Amino acid sequence: MGVAGSGKTTIGKALAQELGLPFYDADNFHPQSNIDKMRQGTALTDDDRHPWLTDLAAWISRWEGEKGAVLACSALKEQYRKILQSVENITWVYLEGNSEMILQRLESRSGHFMPAALLESQFAALEEPDYGIRVNVSSSPAEIVAKILSKVKMMNAFEFGLIGLGVMGKSLALNLAGKGISISVYNRHVEGREEGIAAGLIADNPKLPNLRGFDNLGDFIHSLARPRKVMMMIYSGAIDKQLEELIPILEAGDVVIDGGNSFYKDTIRRADLLAEKDILYLGTGISGGEEGARKGPSIMAGGSERAYLLMAHYFDLIAAKDQAGEPCSAYIGPGGAGHFVKMVHNGIEYAEMQLLSEIYYLLRHFLKIPPSEIAGIFSEWHTGELNSYLLEITIDILRKEEDGELLLDKILDQAEQKGTGGLSALAALEYGVPYGPLAEAVMARTLSAMRSRRLTAAKLYSREAEATATDREALLSKVKNAYSAARLINHQIGFSLMSEASLRNQWELDPARIAAIWTNGCIIRSVLMEDLALLLTEDDAILTSPVWVPKMRGWQQDFADIVALGLQQGFALPVLSSALNYFLGYTSADSPANLIQAQRDYFGAHTYRRRDKPEDQNFHTNWINI
Amino acid sequence: MGVAGSGKTTIGKALAQELGLPFYDADNFHPQSNIDKMRQGTALTDDDRHPWLTDLAAWISRWEGEKGAVLACSALKEQYRKILQSVENITWVYLEGNSEMILQRLESRSGHFMPAALLESQFAALEEPDYGIRVNVSSSPAEIVAKILSKVKMMNAFEFGLIGLGVMGKSLALNLAGKGISISVYNRHVEGREEGIAAGLIADNPKLPNLRGFDNLGDFIHSLARPRKVMMMIYSGAIDKQLEELIPILEAGDVVIDGGNSFYKDTIRRADLLAEKDILYLGTGISGGEEGARKGPSIMAGGSERAYLLMAHYFDLIAAKDQAGEPCSAYIGPGGAGHFVKMVHNGIEYAEMQLLSEIYYLLRHFLKIPPSEIAGIFSEWHTGELNSYLLEITIDILRKEEDGELLLDKILDQAEQKGTGGLSALAALEYGVPYGPLAEAVMARTLSAMRSRRLTAAKLYSREAEATATDREALLSKVKNAYSAARLINHQIGFSLMSEASLRNQWELDPARIAAIWTNGCIIRSVLMEDLALLLTEDDAILTSPVWVPKMRGWQQDFADIVALGLQQGFALPVLSSALNYFLGYTSADSPANLIQAQRDYFGAHTYRRRDKPEDQNFHTNWINI
């Protein structure tokens, strides 16, 4: 837009070529009556312009339905532009110049039907827009076009912003872009890399024009439509610094999502900090690893419900779908609820992984079954109740060869951890939930990492693991039952940890909904989880549910037998053992904790309560026998 | 002291009666030559006074060795008082009055050998002391005595201040006072109690004149000699508030000791806070429970070494003594080292208590041995290598009857905890030390506390624990070996947790010295600890030490058999199991952690290292088999 002679046609054509779009000149859409008037040197009235503008608006709407277009149109008054605005997504480009310059141009131009005399009335009518792109026309056409293109790139038009292009961030960005969301991505500049990381992603994905890359945070933010939706997919240790940079350039009403594995207490603190600026915050757990993030993760959003309503569309679009076709994405609860639930997810995952390792270890070294056969056994298990993603990948792993040998055997047996499992165990201790299997899973990793000490100690305590494979079939069926039982226990404690945290924090978590969004997309998806999504009510007591009691009754002795046999044969089974001990403790009417209470009262005068007295009464005894 | 006629004899006698001390008049110690001179109205010279003052100084020293005395003596000049100061602990009371008033008194007095004419020379000689207590003699003798008594109470003379008269604080105060330390105690006023808690302690201990009580913090602090030594024996949650009150009334160079169970990171923060005011801080763990605190605890001081040097005398005086007669008290290291080590002490204690509960449980319900016989068995164990304080009190508990029945059986089997065990487990997770037995001990307590759930679940999974007591003797010996093995493992992990924390925090902990101060006074004192005090070097690897390898070899199969049998019979043995699993994992050259690494790489592209490649190389595989 701009007055006659500002260069709309020249610039518009060049721009259209650069953008690969058709170019249209609004003047060509005038009814004949208007053209005649102008030729006669008569100024058009607004009544003259109205049918012309309405007609153009219809065309614009049609072009938008195709792939867009560049239109040159004076559009001097705000009221004209309002008529033209038949679609949201118009980028206005105002070609600005003073009257002397424009006059000079017009006089040197020939063949144009508007006499220069009309220019003054144009300047009188001009209402400059305070939006869109404004370019001074004193430069050369090429420069003007370049300037417009660079500003178009920066326009507040893209829907979604994503910070951090690690494994998870990159996959999510491609997932979003693939679903047709216009998304800007940003990655801080990395020392020693010439090309920006975001630019690299764009270059690798030429078929996604709705994906734009930045390595300047300000440009990235300004590329987003308001209210901005900015998701951080970065290392939890870098969140505070990132927020420090973001806060000054964000505005009230913008939404920030932390999609990483932040500790839930940090999330609560950060949400409070951003609330001071009226910026909405969502601490959102995302599970599924690289593949899940790319093809459909499980999404656990926590924090501002208002923010969730703004984001739900995007989350639902990219999330995995459950069996009913519903997205595996939910608003979990206020504050740190989303990150807490993701943390517990990872806790359950840690224990499940260690359980599988222990089962594999028993089958291979106690039952002396070769890996390929174990893969076969697992495949059979996978067809039934034991079906799970972790079992599935274990089967692949047990079949993966390198140069004709099992790749697994070449991997160093020192497990690492990224912390969420450990944090989940810490939370269990803090909330008084006896999640022994998780603590043991975390500690099994740390013990495995002490390899040089293990090698030293192993020489001093050599054991001959005796393979008593006389009744392999019977043992195998017991191992399967032990694994089934331990998994059920692991899930019960995981859900009871969430239930305890929900009570204490007044989060009102919905266990069935959580199980439902964990039935697909996430690492611990399984047939068991599908059962739990149907079964779980507010009561998290899986082990006392009529559905599971008969099964556990059938499994319990096999479970104990396998742990007992394994330990006697010298196999460390920390998570199987801990799950069994939880089960035995949980199902014992009497525990020896009365001795602990007596000891505490003996040496510390901590007092005790009695079975035969009201529970609010405390007693102290002088225990020394005279 | 004071001029003639100021009332020294009258006031002194009344004061002595109030204090229960003998009264002496210095005039009665003059040599005859001096008495004659004074009768003749001749003023004494300093040369005349010298033998008299020297003689008095000897008497004062003698009285101090008894229970003290009140002495009336003019002592007008500073140089006389210096001669008299044969002991530190003199409280000077200066009876002050103007010459008109004194003259009037003297003239109304008869039978005194000093003519009133000498008074003017006395006033001329008088050098008023700027220390001690100063009382104007214009009031009645009773009022003057009351004023002196109240000021004596406030004198800056007591060596040691103690805040908080709970079970531990009270016991420590009596321990210190009993050792002859002059100690002021303070307890905040408790709502609803008319009598101050400190006043109550004083009233209960009339034979300890070196113990004074306050319920006003300012008075308490002003009662202490500089640099003040103030020990807090209060709930860790109240420390920050107490310090807030203390900081403004303390001075540079004063020492504050936190003798409670504060979290070591809080201790580091507080030490830094007080260092800003040049107040020295000692985070000091004290173990031994009520009895230990009263008769001799184990003391673990951490923080300012300068402060420790000021306190060592007191700590050594009250601490328990080890076999060599050395005090069970040591400077552990800087920062939070003292509280960290105390926290680990409590972690070891938690696991030891739970171990004893599991062993008792097995003997009673699996081997079907009656409690009195278990006490007998434990007593026999107590004569040998298994001797420990916790075993000793368990024997007492197993023999404690009420109305002819075992008191233990009436105690509710819901264990409680005060947090240090849990914090120790948290620290193990944080430092990556696989302290499963501790985590399981903490969680066993929380599981026991879920009693109503246990009762519900127990009905659904009734088990018949079968008593296979065919070979009771053999099983009993296996149980003993299992207990011995589990204890050794518990101690190894506890010490390895300290060793890891020492490395990370640069504390340079000395494990042998720590074991030494744990050989007496504390809850985990034992014959095993005495062995460790001799054995431990910087290498904390107990399980690979030549002393223990043969023993563990002898125990390991029994250990596994007992855990296996117990679990198969339905007994929860979480700490025994976890200790066994640690042992089996620690002594395994190969672990199934390679499977965990493969899984992590599969779903999260976390990469892995290989056995056949340098350890600093990371590999990633596309695991999906085509």
mmCIF file of N, CA and C in Angstrom, chain A residues 476-549:
data_model
loop_
_atom_site.group_PDB
_atom_site.id
_atom_site.type_symbol
_atom_site.label_atom_id
_atom_site.label_comp_id
_atom_site.label_asym_id
_atom_site.label_seq_id
_atom_site.Cartn_x
_atom_site.Cartn_y
_atom_site.Cartn_z
ATOM 1 N N LEU A 476 10.772 -71.403 34.397
ATOM 2 C CA LEU A 476 10.446 -70.314 33.490
ATOM 3 C C LEU A 476 9.062 -69.734 33.813
ATOM 4 N N SER A 477 8.140 -70.616 34.089
ATOM 5 C CA SER A 477 6.799 -70.140 34.401
ATOM 6 C C SER A 477 6.798 -69.381 35.732
ATOM 7 N N LYS A 478 7.637 -69.819 36.667
ATOM 8 C CA LYS A 478 7.759 -69.092 37.934
ATOM 9 C C LYS A 478 8.372 -67.710 37.717
ATOM 10 N N VAL A 479 9.387 -67.645 36.857
ATOM 11 C CA VAL A 479 10.027 -66.355 36.578
ATOM 12 C C VAL A 479 9.002 -65.382 35.989
ATOM 13 N N LYS A 480 8.170 -65.907 35.087
ATOM 14 C CA LYS A 480 7.147 -65.060 34.481
ATOM 15 C C LYS A 480 6.185 -64.524 35.545
ATOM 16 N N ASN A 481 5.792 -65.390 36.456
ATOM 17 C CA ASN A 481 4.897 -64.950 37.526
ATOM 18 C C ASN A 481 5.570 -63.945 38.450
ATOM 19 N N ALA A 482 6.851 -64.179 38.731
ATOM 20 C CA ALA A 482 7.592 -63.248 39.589
ATOM 21 C C ALA A 482 7.640 -61.867 38.927
ATOM 22 N N TYR A 483 7.897 -61.879 37.629
ATOM 23 C CA TYR A 483 7.968 -60.614 36.888
ATOM 24 C C TYR A 483 6.601 -59.925 36.892
ATOM 25 N N SER A 484 5.535 -60.679 36.677
ATOM 26 C CA SER A 484 4.186 -60.111 36.684
ATOM 27 C C SER A 484 3.873 -59.490 38.044
ATOM 28 N N ALA A 485 4.212 -60.213 39.096
ATOM 29 C CA ALA A 485 3.913 -59.730 40.445
ATOM 30 C C ALA A 485 4.698 -58.464 40.749
ATOM 31 N N ALA A 486 5.994 -58.479 40.425
ATOM 32 C CA ALA A 486 6.848 -57.328 40.745
ATOM 33 C C ALA A 486 6.390 -56.085 39.988
ATOM 34 N N ARG A 487 5.949 -56.286 38.736
ATOM 35 C CA ARG A 487 5.474 -55.130 37.963
ATOM 36 C C ARG A 487 4.235 -54.520 38.609
ATOM 37 N N LEU A 488 3.329 -55.388 39.022
ATOM 38 C CA LEU A 488 2.092 -54.892 39.631
ATOM 39 C C LEU A 488 2.411 -54.084 40.890
ATOM 40 N N ILE A 489 3.338 -54.609 41.684
ATOM 41 C CA ILE A 489 3.732 -53.922 42.922
ATOM 42 C C ILE A 489 4.378 -52.583 42.599
ATOM 43 N N ASN A 490 5.263 -52.590 41.630
ATOM 44 C CA ASN A 490 5.906 -51.335 41.223
ATOM 45 C C ASN A 490 4.859 -50.283 40.840
ATOM 46 N N HIS A 491 3.854 -50.710 40.090
ATOM 47 C CA HIS A 491 2.826 -49.753 39.675
ATOM 48 C C HIS A 491 1.985 -49.296 40.869
ATOM 49 N N GLN A 492 1.666 -50.211 41.775
ATOM 50 C CA GLN A 492 0.888 -49.790 42.949
ATOM 51 C C GLN A 492 1.643 -48.705 43.716
ATOM 52 N N ILE A 493 2.927 -48.914 43.965
ATOM 53 C CA ILE A 493 3.648 -47.936 44.785
ATOM 54 C C ILE A 493 3.772 -46.616 44.034
ATOM 55 N N GLY A 494 4.028 -46.698 42.735
ATOM 56 C CA GLY A 494 4.117 -45.469 41.940
ATOM 57 C C GLY A 494 2.837 -44.650 42.044
ATOM 58 N N PHE A 495 1.710 -45.323 41.886
ATOM 59 C CA PHE A 495 0.444 -44.592 41.976
ATOM 60 C C PHE A 495 0.175 -44.118 43.401
ATOM 61 N N SER A 496 0.637 -44.880 44.397
ATOM 62 C CA SER A 496 0.391 -44.427 45.766
ATOM 63 C C SER A 496 1.263 -43.216 46.094
ATOM 64 N N LEU A 497 2.421 -43.120 45.448
ATOM 65 C CA LEU A 497 3.248 -41.916 45.641
ATOM 66 C C LEU A 497 2.523 -40.682 45.085
ATOM 67 N N MET A 498 1.913 -40.840 43.908
ATOM 68 C CA MET A 498 1.167 -39.701 43.348
ATOM 69 C C MET A 498 -0.029 -39.359 44.225
ATOM 70 N N SER A 499 -0.683 -40.385 44.728
ATOM 71 C CA SER A 499 -1.863 -40.166 45.557
ATOM 72 C C SER A 499 -1.492 -39.428 46.840
ATOM 73 N N GLU A 500 -0.351 -39.802 47.437
ATOM 74 C CA GLU A 500 0.091 -39.124 48.667
ATOM 75 C C GLU A 500 0.442 -37.658 48.375
ATOM 76 N N ALA A 501 1.176 -37.440 47.283
ATOM 77 C CA ALA A 501 1.555 -36.070 46.927
ATOM 78 C C ALA A 501 0.318 -35.243 46.593
ATOM 79 N N SER A 502 -0.658 -35.863 45.961
ATOM 80 C CA SER A 502 -1.892 -35.170 45.606
ATOM 81 C C SER A 502 -2.619 -34.680 46.856
ATOM 82 N N LEU A 503 -2.707 -35.571 47.839
ATOM 83 C CA LEU A 503 -3.337 -35.203 49.111
ATOM 84 C C LEU A 503 -2.617 -34.040 49.772
ATOM 85 N N ARG A 504 -1.297 -34.156 49.872
ATOM 86 C CA ARG A 504 -0.530 -33.154 50.605
ATOM 87 C C ARG A 504 -0.548 -31.799 49.906
ATOM 88 N N ASN A 505 -0.554 -31.829 48.569
ATOM 89 C CA ASN A 505 -0.474 -30.572 47.816
ATOM 90 C C ASN A 505 -1.825 -30.094 47.297
ATOM 91 N N GLN A 506 -2.865 -30.858 47.618
ATOM 92 C CA GLN A 506 -4.210 -30.548 47.124
ATOM 93 C C GLN A 506 -4.240 -30.393 45.605
ATOM 94 N N TRP A 507 -3.657 -31.380 44.927
ATOM 95 C CA TRP A 507 -3.607 -31.342 43.467
ATOM 96 C C TRP A 507 -4.835 -32.003 42.831
ATOM 97 N N GLU A 508 -5.505 -32.856 43.606
ATOM 98 C CA GLU A 508 -6.647 -33.614 43.078
ATOM 99 C C GLU A 508 -6.300 -34.368 41.792
ATOM 100 N N LEU A 509 -5.227 -35.099 41.838
ATOM 101 C CA LEU A 509 -4.818 -35.904 40.681
ATOM 102 C C LEU A 509 -5.863 -36.987 40.402
ATOM 103 N N ASP A 510 -6.022 -37.299 39.148
ATOM 104 C CA ASP A 510 -6.969 -38.338 38.735
ATOM 105 C C ASP A 510 -6.169 -39.537 38.237
ATOM 106 N N PRO A 511 -6.004 -40.575 39.076
ATOM 107 C CA PRO A 511 -5.116 -41.692 38.694
ATOM 108 C C PRO A 511 -5.550 -42.384 37.408
ATOM 109 N N ALA A 512 -6.863 -42.505 37.196
ATOM 110 C CA ALA A 512 -7.320 -43.206 35.982
ATOM 111 C C ALA A 512 -6.950 -42.403 34.732
ATOM 112 N N ARG A 513 -7.077 -41.069 34.837
ATOM 113 C CA ARG A 513 -6.721 -40.236 33.695
ATOM 114 C C ARG A 513 -5.210 -40.295 33.438
ATOM 115 N N ILE A 514 -4.450 -40.304 34.510
ATOM 116 C CA ILE A 514 -2.991 -40.401 34.359
ATOM 117 C C ILE A 514 -2.626 -41.727 33.704
ATOM 118 N N ALA A 515 -3.236 -42.801 34.177
ATOM 119 C CA ALA A 515 -2.966 -44.108 33.555
ATOM 120 C C ALA A 515 -3.358 -44.066 32.072
ATOM 121 N N ALA A 516 -4.468 -43.400 31.780
ATOM 122 C CA ALA A 516 -4.936 -43.347 30.384
ATOM 123 C C ALA A 516 -3.915 -42.655 29.476
ATOM 124 N N ILE A 517 -3.360 -41.528 29.945
ATOM 125 C CA ILE A 517 -2.399 -40.839 29.061
ATOM 126 C C ILE A 517 -1.046 -41.554 29.048
ATOM 127 N N TRP A 518 -0.902 -42.545 29.926
ATOM 128 C CA TRP A 518 0.310 -43.363 29.903
ATOM 129 C C TRP A 518 0.108 -44.664 29.108
ATOM 130 N N THR A 519 -1.034 -44.804 28.456
ATOM 131 C CA THR A 519 -1.243 -46.045 27.691
ATOM 132 C C THR A 519 -0.586 -45.978 26.320
ATOM 133 N N ASN A 520 -0.179 -44.773 25.919
ATOM 134 C CA ASN A 520 0.515 -44.672 24.633
ATOM 135 C C ASN A 520 1.458 -43.461 24.663
ATOM 136 N N GLY A 521 2.454 -43.535 23.810
ATOM 137 C CA GLY A 521 3.367 -42.404 23.680
ATOM 138 C C GLY A 521 4.509 -42.445 24.658
ATOM 139 N N CYS A 522 4.282 -42.907 25.868
ATOM 140 C CA CYS A 522 5.337 -42.834 26.881
ATOM 141 C C CYS A 522 6.094 -44.144 27.005
ATOM 142 N N ILE A 523 7.188 -44.092 27.760
ATOM 143 C CA ILE A 523 8.090 -45.238 27.872
ATOM 144 C C ILE A 523 7.457 -46.394 28.647
ATOM 145 N N ILE A 524 6.552 -46.090 29.583
ATOM 146 C CA ILE A 524 6.003 -47.189 30.386
ATOM 147 C C ILE A 524 4.619 -47.625 29.894
ATOM 148 N N ARG A 525 4.314 -47.364 28.647
ATOM 149 C CA ARG A 525 3.043 -47.825 28.098
ATOM 150 C C ARG A 525 3.026 -49.351 28.054
ATOM 151 N N SER A 526 1.863 -49.897 28.339
ATOM 152 C CA SER A 526 1.766 -51.359 28.444
ATOM 153 C C SER A 526 0.318 -51.772 28.520
ATOM 154 N N VAL A 527 0.098 -53.050 28.372
ATOM 155 C CA VAL A 527 -1.242 -53.603 28.565
ATOM 156 C C VAL A 527 -1.670 -53.424 30.031
ATOM 157 N N LEU A 528 -0.713 -53.580 30.936
ATOM 158 C CA LEU A 528 -1.032 -53.357 32.349
ATOM 159 C C LEU A 528 -1.571 -51.941 32.552
ATOM 160 N N MET A 529 -0.940 -50.966 31.882
ATOM 161 C CA MET A 529 -1.383 -49.585 32.040
ATOM 162 C C MET A 529 -2.798 -49.406 31.485
ATOM 163 N N GLU A 530 -3.104 -50.116 30.431
ATOM 164 C CA GLU A 530 -4.468 -50.042 29.894
ATOM 165 C C GLU A 530 -5.473 -50.600 30.906
ATOM 166 N N ASP A 531 -5.083 -51.681 31.550
ATOM 167 C CA ASP A 531 -5.961 -52.230 32.589
ATOM 168 C C ASP A 531 -6.139 -51.223 33.720
ATOM 169 N N LEU A 532 -5.044 -50.589 34.107
ATOM 170 C CA LEU A 532 -5.113 -49.637 35.221
ATOM 171 C C LEU A 532 -5.979 -48.432 34.857
ATOM 172 N N ALA A 533 -5.928 -48.011 33.602
ATOM 173 C CA ALA A 533 -6.742 -46.873 33.173
ATOM 174 C C ALA A 533 -8.227 -47.183 33.356
ATOM 175 N N LEU A 534 -8.571 -48.447 33.231
ATOM 176 C CA LEU A 534 -9.970 -48.845 33.431
ATOM 177 C C LEU A 534 -10.274 -49.071 34.904
ATOM 178 N N LEU A 535 -9.278 -49.591 35.610
ATOM 179 C CA LEU A 535 -9.507 -50.054 36.975
ATOM 180 C C LEU A 535 -9.417 -48.966 38.022
ATOM 181 N N LEU A 536 -8.445 -48.070 37.859
ATOM 182 C CA LEU A 536 -8.101 -47.163 38.946
ATOM 183 C C LEU A 536 -9.219 -46.178 39.230
ATOM 184 N N THR A 537 -9.536 -46.080 40.492
ATOM 185 C CA THR A 537 -10.441 -45.022 40.932
ATOM 186 C C THR A 537 -9.609 -44.163 41.865
ATOM 187 N N GLU A 538 -10.259 -43.433 42.741
ATOM 188 C CA GLU A 538 -9.470 -42.620 43.674
ATOM 189 C C GLU A 538 -8.668 -43.521 44.614
ATOM 190 N N ASP A 539 -9.149 -44.740 44.778
ATOM 191 C CA ASP A 539 -8.434 -45.705 45.604
ATOM 192 C C ASP A 539 -7.302 -46.299 44.780
ATOM 193 N N ASP A 540 -6.086 -46.082 45.234
ATOM 194 C CA ASP A 540 -4.949 -46.540 44.445
ATOM 195 C C ASP A 540 -4.494 -47.943 44.854
ATOM 196 N N ALA A 541 -5.267 -48.600 45.713
ATOM 197 C CA ALA A 541 -4.791 -49.869 46.272
ATOM 198 C C ALA A 541 -5.000 -51.008 45.285
ATOM 199 N N ILE A 542 -4.102 -51.111 44.351
ATOM 200 C CA ILE A 542 -4.181 -52.129 43.304
ATOM 201 C C ILE A 542 -4.164 -53.527 43.907
ATOM 202 N N LEU A 543 -3.295 -53.714 44.912
ATOM 203 C CA LEU A 543 -3.100 -55.053 45.464
ATOM 204 C C LEU A 543 -4.313 -55.571 46.223
ATOM 205 N N THR A 544 -5.227 -54.671 46.591
ATOM 206 C CA THR A 544 -6.424 -55.158 47.284
ATOM 207 C C THR A 544 -7.655 -55.064 46.378
ATOM 208 N N SER A 545 -7.413 -54.805 45.108
ATOM 209 C CA SER A 545 -8.539 -54.734 44.173
ATOM 210 C C SER A 545 -8.958 -56.146 43.762
ATOM 211 N N PRO A 546 -10.267 -56.400 43.705
ATOM 212 C CA PRO A 546 -10.763 -57.743 43.372
ATOM 213 C C PRO A 546 -10.232 -58.262 42.046
ATOM 214 N N VAL A 547 -9.860 -57.339 41.144
ATOM 215 C CA VAL A 547 -9.322 -57.777 39.854
ATOM 216 C C VAL A 547 -7.972 -58.460 40.030
ATOM 217 N N TRP A 548 -7.178 -57.916 40.950
ATOM 218 C CA TRP A 548 -5.795 -58.369 41.029
ATOM 219 C C TRP A 548 -5.526 -59.389 42.126
ATOM 220 N N VAL A 549 -6.381 -59.410 43.157
ATOM 221 C CA VAL A 549 -6.114 -60.329 44.263
ATOM 222 C C VAL A 549 -5.957 -61.784 43.798
#
